[in-house]
mmCIF file of C-alpha atoms and ligand atoms in Angstrom:
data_model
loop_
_atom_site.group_PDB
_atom_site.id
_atom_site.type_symbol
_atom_site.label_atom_id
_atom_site.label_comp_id
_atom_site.label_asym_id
_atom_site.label_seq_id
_atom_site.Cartn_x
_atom_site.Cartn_y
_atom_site.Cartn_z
ATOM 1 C CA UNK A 2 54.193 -9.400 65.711
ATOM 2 C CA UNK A 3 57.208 -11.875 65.796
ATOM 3 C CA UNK A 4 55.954 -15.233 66.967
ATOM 4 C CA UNK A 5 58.858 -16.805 68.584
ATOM 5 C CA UNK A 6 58.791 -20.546 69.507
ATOM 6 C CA UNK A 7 60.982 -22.741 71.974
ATOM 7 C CA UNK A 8 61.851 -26.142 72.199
ATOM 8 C CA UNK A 9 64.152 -27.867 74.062
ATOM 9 C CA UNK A 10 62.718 -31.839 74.125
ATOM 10 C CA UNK A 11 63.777 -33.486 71.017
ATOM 11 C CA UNK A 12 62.536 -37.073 70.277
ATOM 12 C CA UNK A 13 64.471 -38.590 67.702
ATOM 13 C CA UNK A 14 63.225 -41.541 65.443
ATOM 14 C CA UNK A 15 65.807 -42.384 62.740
ATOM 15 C CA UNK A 16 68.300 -45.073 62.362
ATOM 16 C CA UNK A 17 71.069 -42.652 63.039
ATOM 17 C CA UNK A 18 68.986 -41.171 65.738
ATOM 18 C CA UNK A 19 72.380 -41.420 68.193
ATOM 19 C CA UNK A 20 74.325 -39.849 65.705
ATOM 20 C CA UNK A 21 72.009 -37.534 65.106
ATOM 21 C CA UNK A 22 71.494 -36.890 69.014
ATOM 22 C CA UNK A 23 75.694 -36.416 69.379
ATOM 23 C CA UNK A 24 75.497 -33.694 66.456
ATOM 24 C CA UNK A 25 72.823 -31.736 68.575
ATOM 25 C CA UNK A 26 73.961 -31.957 71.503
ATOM 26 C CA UNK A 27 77.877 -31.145 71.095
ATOM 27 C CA UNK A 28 76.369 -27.603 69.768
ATOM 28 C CA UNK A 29 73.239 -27.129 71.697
ATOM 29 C CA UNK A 30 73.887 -28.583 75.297
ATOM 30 C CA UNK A 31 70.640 -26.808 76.808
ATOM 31 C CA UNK A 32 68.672 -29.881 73.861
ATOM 32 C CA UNK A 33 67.362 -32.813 75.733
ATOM 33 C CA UNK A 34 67.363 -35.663 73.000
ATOM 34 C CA UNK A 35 65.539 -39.026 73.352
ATOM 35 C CA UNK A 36 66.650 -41.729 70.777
ATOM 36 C CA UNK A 37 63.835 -43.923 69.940
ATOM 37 C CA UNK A 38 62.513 -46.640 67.015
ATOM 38 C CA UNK A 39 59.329 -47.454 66.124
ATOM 39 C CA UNK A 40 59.941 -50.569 68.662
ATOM 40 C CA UNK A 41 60.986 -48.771 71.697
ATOM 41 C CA UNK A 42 59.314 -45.581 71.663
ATOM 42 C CA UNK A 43 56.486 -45.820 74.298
ATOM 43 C CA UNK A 44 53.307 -43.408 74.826
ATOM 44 C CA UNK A 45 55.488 -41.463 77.372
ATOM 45 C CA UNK A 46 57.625 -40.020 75.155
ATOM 46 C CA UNK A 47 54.989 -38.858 73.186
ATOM 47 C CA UNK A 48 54.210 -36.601 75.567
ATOM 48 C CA UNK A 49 57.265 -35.305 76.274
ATOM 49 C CA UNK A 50 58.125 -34.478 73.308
ATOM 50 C CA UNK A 51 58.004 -31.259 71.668
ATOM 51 C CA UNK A 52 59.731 -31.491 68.238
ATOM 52 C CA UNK A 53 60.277 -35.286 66.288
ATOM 53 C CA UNK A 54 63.270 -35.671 63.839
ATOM 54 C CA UNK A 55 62.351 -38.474 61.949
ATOM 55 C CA UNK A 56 62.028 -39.947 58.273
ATOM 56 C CA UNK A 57 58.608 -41.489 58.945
ATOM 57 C CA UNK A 58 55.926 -40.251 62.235
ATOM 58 C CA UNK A 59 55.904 -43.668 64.741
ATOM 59 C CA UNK A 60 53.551 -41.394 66.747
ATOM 60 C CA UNK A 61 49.770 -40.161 66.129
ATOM 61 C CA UNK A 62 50.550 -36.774 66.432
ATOM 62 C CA UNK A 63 47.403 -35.746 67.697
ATOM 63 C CA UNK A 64 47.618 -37.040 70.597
ATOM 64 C CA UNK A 65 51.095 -35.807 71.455
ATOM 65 C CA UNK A 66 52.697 -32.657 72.698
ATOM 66 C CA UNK A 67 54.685 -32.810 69.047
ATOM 67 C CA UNK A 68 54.567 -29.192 67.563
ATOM 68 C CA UNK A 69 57.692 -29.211 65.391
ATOM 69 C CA UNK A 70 58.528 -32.687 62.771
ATOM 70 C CA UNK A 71 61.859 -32.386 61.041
ATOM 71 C CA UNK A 72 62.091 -34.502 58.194
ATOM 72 C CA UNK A 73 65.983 -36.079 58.023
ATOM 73 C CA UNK A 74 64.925 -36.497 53.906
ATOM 74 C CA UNK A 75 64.102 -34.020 51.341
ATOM 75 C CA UNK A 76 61.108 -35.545 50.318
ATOM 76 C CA UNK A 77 58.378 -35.728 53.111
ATOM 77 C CA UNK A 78 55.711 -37.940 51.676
ATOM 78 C CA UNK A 79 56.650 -40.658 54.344
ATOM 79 C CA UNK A 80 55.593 -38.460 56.915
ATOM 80 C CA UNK A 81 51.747 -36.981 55.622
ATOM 81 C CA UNK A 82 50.775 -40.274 54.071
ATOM 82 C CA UNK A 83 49.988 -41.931 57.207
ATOM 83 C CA UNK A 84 48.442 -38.942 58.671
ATOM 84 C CA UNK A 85 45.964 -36.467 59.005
ATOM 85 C CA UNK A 86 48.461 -33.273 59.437
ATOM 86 C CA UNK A 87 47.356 -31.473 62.333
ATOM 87 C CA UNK A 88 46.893 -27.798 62.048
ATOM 88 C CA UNK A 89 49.589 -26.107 64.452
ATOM 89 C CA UNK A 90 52.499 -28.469 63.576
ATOM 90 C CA UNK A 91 55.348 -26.689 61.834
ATOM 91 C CA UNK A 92 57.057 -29.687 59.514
ATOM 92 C CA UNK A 93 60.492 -28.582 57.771
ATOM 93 C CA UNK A 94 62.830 -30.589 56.008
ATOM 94 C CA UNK A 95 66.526 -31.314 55.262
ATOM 95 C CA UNK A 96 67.549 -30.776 51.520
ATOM 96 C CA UNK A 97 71.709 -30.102 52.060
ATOM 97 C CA UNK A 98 73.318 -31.010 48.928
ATOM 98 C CA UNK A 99 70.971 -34.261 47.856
ATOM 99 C CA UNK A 100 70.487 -32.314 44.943
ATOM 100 C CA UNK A 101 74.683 -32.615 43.842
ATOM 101 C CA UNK A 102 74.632 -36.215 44.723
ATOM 102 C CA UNK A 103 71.369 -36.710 42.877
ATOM 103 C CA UNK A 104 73.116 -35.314 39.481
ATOM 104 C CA UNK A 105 76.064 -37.088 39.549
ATOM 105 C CA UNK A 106 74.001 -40.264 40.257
ATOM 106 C CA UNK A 107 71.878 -38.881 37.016
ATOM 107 C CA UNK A 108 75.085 -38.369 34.986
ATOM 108 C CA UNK A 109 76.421 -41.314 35.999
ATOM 109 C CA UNK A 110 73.694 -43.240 34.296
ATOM 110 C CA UNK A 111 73.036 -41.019 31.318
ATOM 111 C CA UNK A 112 77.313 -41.177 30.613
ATOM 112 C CA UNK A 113 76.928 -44.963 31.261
ATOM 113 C CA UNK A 114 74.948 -45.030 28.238
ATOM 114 C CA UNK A 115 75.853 -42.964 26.087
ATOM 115 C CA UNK A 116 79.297 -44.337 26.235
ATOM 116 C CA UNK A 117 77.987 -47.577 25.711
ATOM 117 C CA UNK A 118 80.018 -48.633 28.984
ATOM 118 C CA UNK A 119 77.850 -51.930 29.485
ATOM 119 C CA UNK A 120 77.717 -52.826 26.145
ATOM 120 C CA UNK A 121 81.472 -52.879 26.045
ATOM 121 C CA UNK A 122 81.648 -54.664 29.367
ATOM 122 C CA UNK A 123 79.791 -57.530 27.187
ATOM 123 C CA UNK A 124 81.788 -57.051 24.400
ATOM 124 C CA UNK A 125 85.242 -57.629 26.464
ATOM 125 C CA UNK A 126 83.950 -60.590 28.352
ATOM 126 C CA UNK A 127 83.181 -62.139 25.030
ATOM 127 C CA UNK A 128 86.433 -60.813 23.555
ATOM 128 C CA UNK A 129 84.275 -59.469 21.143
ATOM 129 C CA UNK A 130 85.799 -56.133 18.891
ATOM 130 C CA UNK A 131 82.792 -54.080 17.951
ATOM 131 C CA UNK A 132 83.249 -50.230 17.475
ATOM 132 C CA UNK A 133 80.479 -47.914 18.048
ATOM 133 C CA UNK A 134 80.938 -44.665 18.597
ATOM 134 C CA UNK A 135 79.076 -43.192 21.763
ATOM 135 C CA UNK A 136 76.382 -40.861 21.401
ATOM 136 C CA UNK A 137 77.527 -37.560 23.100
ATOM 137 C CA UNK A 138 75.263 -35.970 26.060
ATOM 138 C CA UNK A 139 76.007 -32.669 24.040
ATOM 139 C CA UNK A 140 72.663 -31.383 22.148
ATOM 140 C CA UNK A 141 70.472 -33.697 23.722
ATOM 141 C CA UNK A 142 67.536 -32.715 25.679
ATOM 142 C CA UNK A 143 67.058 -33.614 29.458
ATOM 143 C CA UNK A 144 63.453 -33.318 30.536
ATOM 144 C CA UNK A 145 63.501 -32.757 34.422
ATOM 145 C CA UNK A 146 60.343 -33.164 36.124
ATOM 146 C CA UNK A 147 60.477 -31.623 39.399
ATOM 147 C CA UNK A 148 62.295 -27.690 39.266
ATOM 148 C CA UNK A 149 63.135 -27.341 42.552
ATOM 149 C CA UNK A 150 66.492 -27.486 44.580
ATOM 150 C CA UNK A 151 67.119 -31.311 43.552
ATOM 151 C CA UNK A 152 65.940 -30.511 39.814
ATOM 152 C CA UNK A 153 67.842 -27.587 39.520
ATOM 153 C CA UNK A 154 71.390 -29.012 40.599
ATOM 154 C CA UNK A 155 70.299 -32.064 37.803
ATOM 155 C CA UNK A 156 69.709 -29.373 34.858
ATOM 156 C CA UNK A 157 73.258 -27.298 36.138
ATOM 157 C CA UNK A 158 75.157 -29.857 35.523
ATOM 158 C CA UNK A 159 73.347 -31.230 31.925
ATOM 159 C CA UNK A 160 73.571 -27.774 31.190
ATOM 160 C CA UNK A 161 77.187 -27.981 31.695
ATOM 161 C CA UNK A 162 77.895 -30.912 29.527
ATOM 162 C CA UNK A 163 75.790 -28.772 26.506
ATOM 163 C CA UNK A 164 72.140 -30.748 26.895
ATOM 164 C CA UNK A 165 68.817 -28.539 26.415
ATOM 165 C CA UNK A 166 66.883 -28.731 29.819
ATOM 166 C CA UNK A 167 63.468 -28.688 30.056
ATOM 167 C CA UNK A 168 62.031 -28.022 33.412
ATOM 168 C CA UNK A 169 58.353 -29.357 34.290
ATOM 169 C CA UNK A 170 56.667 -27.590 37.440
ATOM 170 C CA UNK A 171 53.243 -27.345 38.614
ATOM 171 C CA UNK A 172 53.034 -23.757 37.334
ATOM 172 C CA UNK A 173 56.221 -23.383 34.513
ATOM 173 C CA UNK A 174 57.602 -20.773 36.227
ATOM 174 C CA UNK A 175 61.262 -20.154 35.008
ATOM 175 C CA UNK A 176 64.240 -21.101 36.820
ATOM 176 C CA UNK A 177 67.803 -20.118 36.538
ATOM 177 C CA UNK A 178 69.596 -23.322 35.855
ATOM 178 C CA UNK A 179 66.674 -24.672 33.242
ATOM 179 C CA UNK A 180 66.562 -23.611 29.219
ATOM 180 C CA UNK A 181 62.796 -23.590 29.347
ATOM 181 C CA UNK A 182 60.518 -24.783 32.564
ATOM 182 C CA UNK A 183 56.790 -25.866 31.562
ATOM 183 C CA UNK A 184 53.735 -26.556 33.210
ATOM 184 C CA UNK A 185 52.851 -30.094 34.584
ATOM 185 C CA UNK A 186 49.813 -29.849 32.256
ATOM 186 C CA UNK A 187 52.510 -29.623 29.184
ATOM 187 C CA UNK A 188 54.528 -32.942 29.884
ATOM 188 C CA UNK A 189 52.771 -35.076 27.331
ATOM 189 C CA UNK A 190 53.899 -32.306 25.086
ATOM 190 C CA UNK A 191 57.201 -32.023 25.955
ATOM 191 C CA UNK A 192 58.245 -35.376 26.140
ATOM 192 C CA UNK A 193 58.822 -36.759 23.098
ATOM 193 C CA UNK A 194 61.861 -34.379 22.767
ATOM 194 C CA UNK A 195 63.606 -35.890 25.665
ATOM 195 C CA UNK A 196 66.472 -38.090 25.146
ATOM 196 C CA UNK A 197 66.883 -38.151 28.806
ATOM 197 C CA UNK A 198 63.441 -38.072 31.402
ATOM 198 C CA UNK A 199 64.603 -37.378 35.184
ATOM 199 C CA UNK A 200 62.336 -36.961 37.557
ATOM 200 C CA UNK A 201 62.690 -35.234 40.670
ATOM 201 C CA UNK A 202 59.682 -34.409 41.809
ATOM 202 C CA UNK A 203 57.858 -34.789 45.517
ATOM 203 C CA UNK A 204 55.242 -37.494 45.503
ATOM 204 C CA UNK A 205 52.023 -35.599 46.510
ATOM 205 C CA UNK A 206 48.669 -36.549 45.434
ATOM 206 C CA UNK A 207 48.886 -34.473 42.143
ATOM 207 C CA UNK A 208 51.846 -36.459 41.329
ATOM 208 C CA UNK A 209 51.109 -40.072 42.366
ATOM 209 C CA UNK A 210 51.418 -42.290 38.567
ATOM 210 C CA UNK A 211 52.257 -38.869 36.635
ATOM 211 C CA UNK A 212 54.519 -40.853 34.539
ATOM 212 C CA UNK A 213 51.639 -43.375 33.395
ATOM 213 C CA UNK A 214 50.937 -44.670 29.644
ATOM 214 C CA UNK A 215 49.602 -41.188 28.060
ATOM 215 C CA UNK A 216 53.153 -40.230 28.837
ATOM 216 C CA UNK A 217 55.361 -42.710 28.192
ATOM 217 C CA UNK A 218 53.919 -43.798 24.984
ATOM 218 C CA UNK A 219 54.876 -40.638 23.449
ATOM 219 C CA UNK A 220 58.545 -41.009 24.559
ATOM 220 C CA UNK A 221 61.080 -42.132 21.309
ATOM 221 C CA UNK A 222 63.826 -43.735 22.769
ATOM 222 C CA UNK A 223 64.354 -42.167 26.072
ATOM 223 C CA UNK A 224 66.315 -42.854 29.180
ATOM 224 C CA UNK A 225 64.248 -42.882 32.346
ATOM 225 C CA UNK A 226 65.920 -41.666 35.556
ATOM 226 C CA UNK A 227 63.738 -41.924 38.883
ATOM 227 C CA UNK A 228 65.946 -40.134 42.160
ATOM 228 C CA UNK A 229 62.121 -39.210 43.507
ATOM 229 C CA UNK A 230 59.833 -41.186 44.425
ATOM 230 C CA UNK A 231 58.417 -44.890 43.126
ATOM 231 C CA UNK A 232 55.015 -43.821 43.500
ATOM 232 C CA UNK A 233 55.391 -40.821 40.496
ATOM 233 C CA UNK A 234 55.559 -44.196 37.989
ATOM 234 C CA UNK A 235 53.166 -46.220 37.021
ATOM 235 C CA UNK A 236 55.368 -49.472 37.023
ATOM 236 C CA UNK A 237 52.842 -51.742 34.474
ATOM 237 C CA UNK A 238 53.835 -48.180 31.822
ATOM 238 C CA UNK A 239 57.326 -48.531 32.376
ATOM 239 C CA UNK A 240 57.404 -52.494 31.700
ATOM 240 C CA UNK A 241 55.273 -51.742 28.665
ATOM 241 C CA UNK A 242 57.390 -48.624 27.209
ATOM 242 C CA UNK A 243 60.410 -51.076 27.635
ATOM 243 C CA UNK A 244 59.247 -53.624 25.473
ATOM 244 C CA UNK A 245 57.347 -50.868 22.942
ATOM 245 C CA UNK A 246 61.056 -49.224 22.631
ATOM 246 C CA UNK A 247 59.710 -45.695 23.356
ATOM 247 C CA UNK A 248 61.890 -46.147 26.521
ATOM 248 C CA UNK A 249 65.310 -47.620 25.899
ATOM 249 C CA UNK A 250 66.391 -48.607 29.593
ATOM 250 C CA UNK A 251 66.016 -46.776 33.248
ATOM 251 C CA UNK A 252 67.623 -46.267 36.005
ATOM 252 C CA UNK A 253 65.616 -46.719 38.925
ATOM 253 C CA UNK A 254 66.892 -45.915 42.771
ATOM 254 C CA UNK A 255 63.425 -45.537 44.080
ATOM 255 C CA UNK A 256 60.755 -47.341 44.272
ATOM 256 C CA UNK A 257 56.332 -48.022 45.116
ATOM 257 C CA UNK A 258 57.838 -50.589 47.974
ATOM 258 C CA UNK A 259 61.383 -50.535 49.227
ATOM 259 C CA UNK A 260 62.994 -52.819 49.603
ATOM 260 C CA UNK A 261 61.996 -53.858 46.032
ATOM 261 C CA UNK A 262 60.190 -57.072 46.375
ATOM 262 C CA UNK A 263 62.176 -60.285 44.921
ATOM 263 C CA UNK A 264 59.452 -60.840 42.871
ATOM 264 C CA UNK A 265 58.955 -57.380 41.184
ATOM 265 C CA UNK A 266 59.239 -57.655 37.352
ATOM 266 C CA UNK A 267 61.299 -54.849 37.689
ATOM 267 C CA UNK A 268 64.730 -56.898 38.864
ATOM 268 C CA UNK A 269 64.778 -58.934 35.418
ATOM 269 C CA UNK A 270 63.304 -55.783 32.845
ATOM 270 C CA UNK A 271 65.465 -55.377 30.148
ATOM 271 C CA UNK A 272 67.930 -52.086 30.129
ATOM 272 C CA UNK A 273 66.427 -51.345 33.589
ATOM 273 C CA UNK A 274 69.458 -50.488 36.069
ATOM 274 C CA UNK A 275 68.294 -51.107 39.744
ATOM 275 C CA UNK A 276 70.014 -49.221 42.501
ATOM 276 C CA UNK A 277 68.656 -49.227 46.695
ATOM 277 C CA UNK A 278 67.488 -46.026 47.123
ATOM 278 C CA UNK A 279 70.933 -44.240 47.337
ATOM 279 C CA UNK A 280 71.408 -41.559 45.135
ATOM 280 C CA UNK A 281 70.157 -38.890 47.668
ATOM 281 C CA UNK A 282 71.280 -40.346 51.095
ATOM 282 C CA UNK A 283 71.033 -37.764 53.762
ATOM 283 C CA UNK A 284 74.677 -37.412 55.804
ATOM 284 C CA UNK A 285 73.825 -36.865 59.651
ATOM 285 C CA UNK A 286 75.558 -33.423 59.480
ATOM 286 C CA UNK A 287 73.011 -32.336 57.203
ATOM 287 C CA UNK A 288 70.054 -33.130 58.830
ATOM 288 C CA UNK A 289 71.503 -32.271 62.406
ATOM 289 C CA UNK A 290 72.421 -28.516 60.457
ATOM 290 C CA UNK A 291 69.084 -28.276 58.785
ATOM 291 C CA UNK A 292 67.194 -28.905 62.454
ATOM 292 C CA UNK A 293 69.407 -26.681 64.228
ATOM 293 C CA UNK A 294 69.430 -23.406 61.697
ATOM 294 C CA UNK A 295 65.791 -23.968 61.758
ATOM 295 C CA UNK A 296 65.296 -24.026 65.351
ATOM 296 C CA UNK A 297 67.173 -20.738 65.619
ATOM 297 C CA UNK A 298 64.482 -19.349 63.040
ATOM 298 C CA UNK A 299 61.537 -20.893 65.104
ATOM 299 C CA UNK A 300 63.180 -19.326 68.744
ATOM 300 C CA UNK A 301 63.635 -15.850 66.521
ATOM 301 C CA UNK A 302 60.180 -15.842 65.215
ATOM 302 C CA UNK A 303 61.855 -15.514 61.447
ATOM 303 C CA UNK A 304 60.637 -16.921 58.469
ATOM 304 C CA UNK A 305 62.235 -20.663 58.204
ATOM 305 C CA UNK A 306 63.047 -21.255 54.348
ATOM 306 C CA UNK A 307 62.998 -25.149 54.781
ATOM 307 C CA UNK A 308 59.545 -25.651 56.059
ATOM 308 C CA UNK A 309 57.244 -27.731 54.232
ATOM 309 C CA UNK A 310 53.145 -26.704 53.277
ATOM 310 C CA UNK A 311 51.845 -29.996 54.648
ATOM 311 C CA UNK A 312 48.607 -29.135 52.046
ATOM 312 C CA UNK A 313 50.797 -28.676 49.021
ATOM 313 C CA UNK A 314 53.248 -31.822 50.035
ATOM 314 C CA UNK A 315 56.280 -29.658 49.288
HETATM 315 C C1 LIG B 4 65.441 -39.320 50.240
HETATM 316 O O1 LIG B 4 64.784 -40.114 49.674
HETATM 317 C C2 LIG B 4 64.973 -38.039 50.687
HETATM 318 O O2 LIG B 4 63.770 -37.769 50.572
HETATM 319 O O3 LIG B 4 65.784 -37.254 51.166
#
C-alpha cells in the first residue's frame, strides 16, 4: 500500500529561514512558509505547523502538529539531543555536496603540511633559508572514520593524490571510494598506520569521545582532521597526544561548544589549526532542494533516500 503524505504549512527556523522561504516558494507557490527564531516563534505556530526546517527543534514536538523535521545540516545530532523523538515524525536531512567541500577543506590541511607551508611562512618572516623537502601525500595512509557520503568524497579525492584509505564504519562494510573499510571495533588497530586521521562521522551515542586516549595513544605522528562533530573527541586526549607527539598537529572546524570558548586550551595548543565550523556550510539551494525532492517522495508515498533513523542517529 503506498502511504502518501501532504504538507503544505512549513515553519521555518534557521538563520536563512527567508532565504530559505523565497527558494520554496518561487517553485512551490501552493507552500505556506512561516519564518521564525527561537525568539519569535510563539505556541501558535506550533500548531500550525506541519513540517519544521530547521538546524536545531525550538519546539517540543510532542505537543505540536510537526510530522515532518528537515534538517538544513548533514549531521542531525542538534536536533535528537534535546529530545525524546516521537514515533510518527519522519526527520530527513540535507547532505548536497558538504562532502566535496569537506575534502578540499581536508586536503587543504593535509597539503598545508606536508608542504611545510607554515613552516616556511616562519622561515620568510625571519628571512630565514632552510630547505626541507615536503613529505608527499602519495603512499601515505588516510584513516577516515565515518564511510558515508561525507567520508567517501574525503577518501576519492586522497585516493586521487595516491594515499591508502582506510574506511572505519560501524559494520566494515566495503565502499567504493575506500582501499579497505573496517569495523568501529578495529580502530585502535588500524590507527597507528595513519599518517592522516579524518573523521567524518555522525555524533550518536556510540560515537560520543570515540577518539579518546586508547586511541590516540597508539597514533605515531598523525594529523588529526575533525569536519564532524566536537563531541566524537575527547579534547583532554587530544591536548595530551599533542604534547606525547603521537599526534603532530590538527585541524579542528568543529567543536564540544561552538563558538569555542576564549578560554578553551584548544586556541593556544601547539600545531592545532582552529577554523569556525566552516568546512561543510550548507548553501540555501541545497537545503531548499533536499526539502523539496523529499516532499515530492513523502506526497508520492516513495521511499525518501535522505531520511534519517532517529534510533540509529544517522
Ligand atoms: C554541518 O555541520 C552539518 O551537519 O551539515
Amino acid at each position: 500500500m503506498v502511504n502518501r503524505a501532504s504538507f503544505s504549512k512549513i515553519l521555518i527556523s534557521d538563520t536563512r529561514g527567508d532565504e530559505i522561504a523565497a527558494y520554496l516558494s518561487a517553485r512551490r507557490p501552493d507552500l505556506i512558509c512561516r519564518v521564525r527564531t527561537a525568539d519569535t516563534l510563539t505556541a501558535a505556530d506550533r500548531v500550525w505547523a506541519d513540517a519544521l526546517i530547521g538546524f536545531t527543534v525550538p519546539v517540543d514536538l510532542e505537543s505540536s502538529s510537526i510530522r515532518w523535521v528537515h534538517s538544513t545540516g548533514a549531521g542531525v545530532d542538534g536536533l535528537l539531543r534535546p529530545h525524546r523523538w516521537p514515533a510518527g515524525v519522519t526527520l530527513t536531512r540535507t547532505t548536497g555536496e558538504l562532502g566535496d567541500r569537506m575534502a578540499e577543506y581536508c586536503l587543504a590541511h593535509a597539503l598545508a603540511l606536508s608542504q611545510r607551508i607554515l613552516v616556511f611562512q616562519r622561515d620568510q618572516t625571519a628571512r630565514r633559508w632552510a630547505p626541507v623537502e615536503p613529505a608527499p601525500l602519495r603512499g601515505s595512509t588516510a584513516v577516515i572514520v565515518g564511510a558515508g557520503s561525507v567520508g567517501s568524497a574525503i577518501a576519492a579525492r586522497f585516493g586521487a593524490l595516491g594515499c591508502v584509505t582506510l574506511g572505519v564504519s560501524r559494520h566494515g562494510r566495503p565502499r567504493p571510494s575506500f582501499d579497505r573499510v573496517h569495523a568501529v571495533e578495529e580502530l585502535a588497530e588500524v590507527i597507528p598506520a595513519a599518517r592522516w586521521i579524518i573523521l567524518a562521522a555522525p555524533l550518536t551515542p556510540d560515537t560520543r569521545g570515540l577518539l579518546g586516549t586508547k586511541v590516540l595513544s597508539r597514533c605515531r605522528a598523525a594529523f588529526l582532521i575533525n569536519v564532524a562533530r566536537g563531541g566524537l573527541l575527547d579534547t583532554a586526549a587530544v591536548l595530551a597526544a599533542l604534547e606525547a607527539g603521537t599526534l603532530v598537529g590538527a585541524a579542528l572546524d568543529v567543536f564540544e561548544e561552538e563558538p569555542l570558548p576564549a578560554d578553551s586550551p584548544l586556541w593556544r595548543a601547539p600545531g592545532v589549526l582552529i577554523t569556525p565550523h566552516i568546512a561543510g556550510v550548507t548553501h540555501v539551494a541545497e537545503a531548499g532542494a533536499a526539502f523539496l525532492e523529499a516532499l515530492a517522495q513523502l506526497e508520492a508515498g516513495e521511499p525518501v533516500p535522505a531520511a534519517v533513523d532517529p534510533a540509529r542517529g544517522y
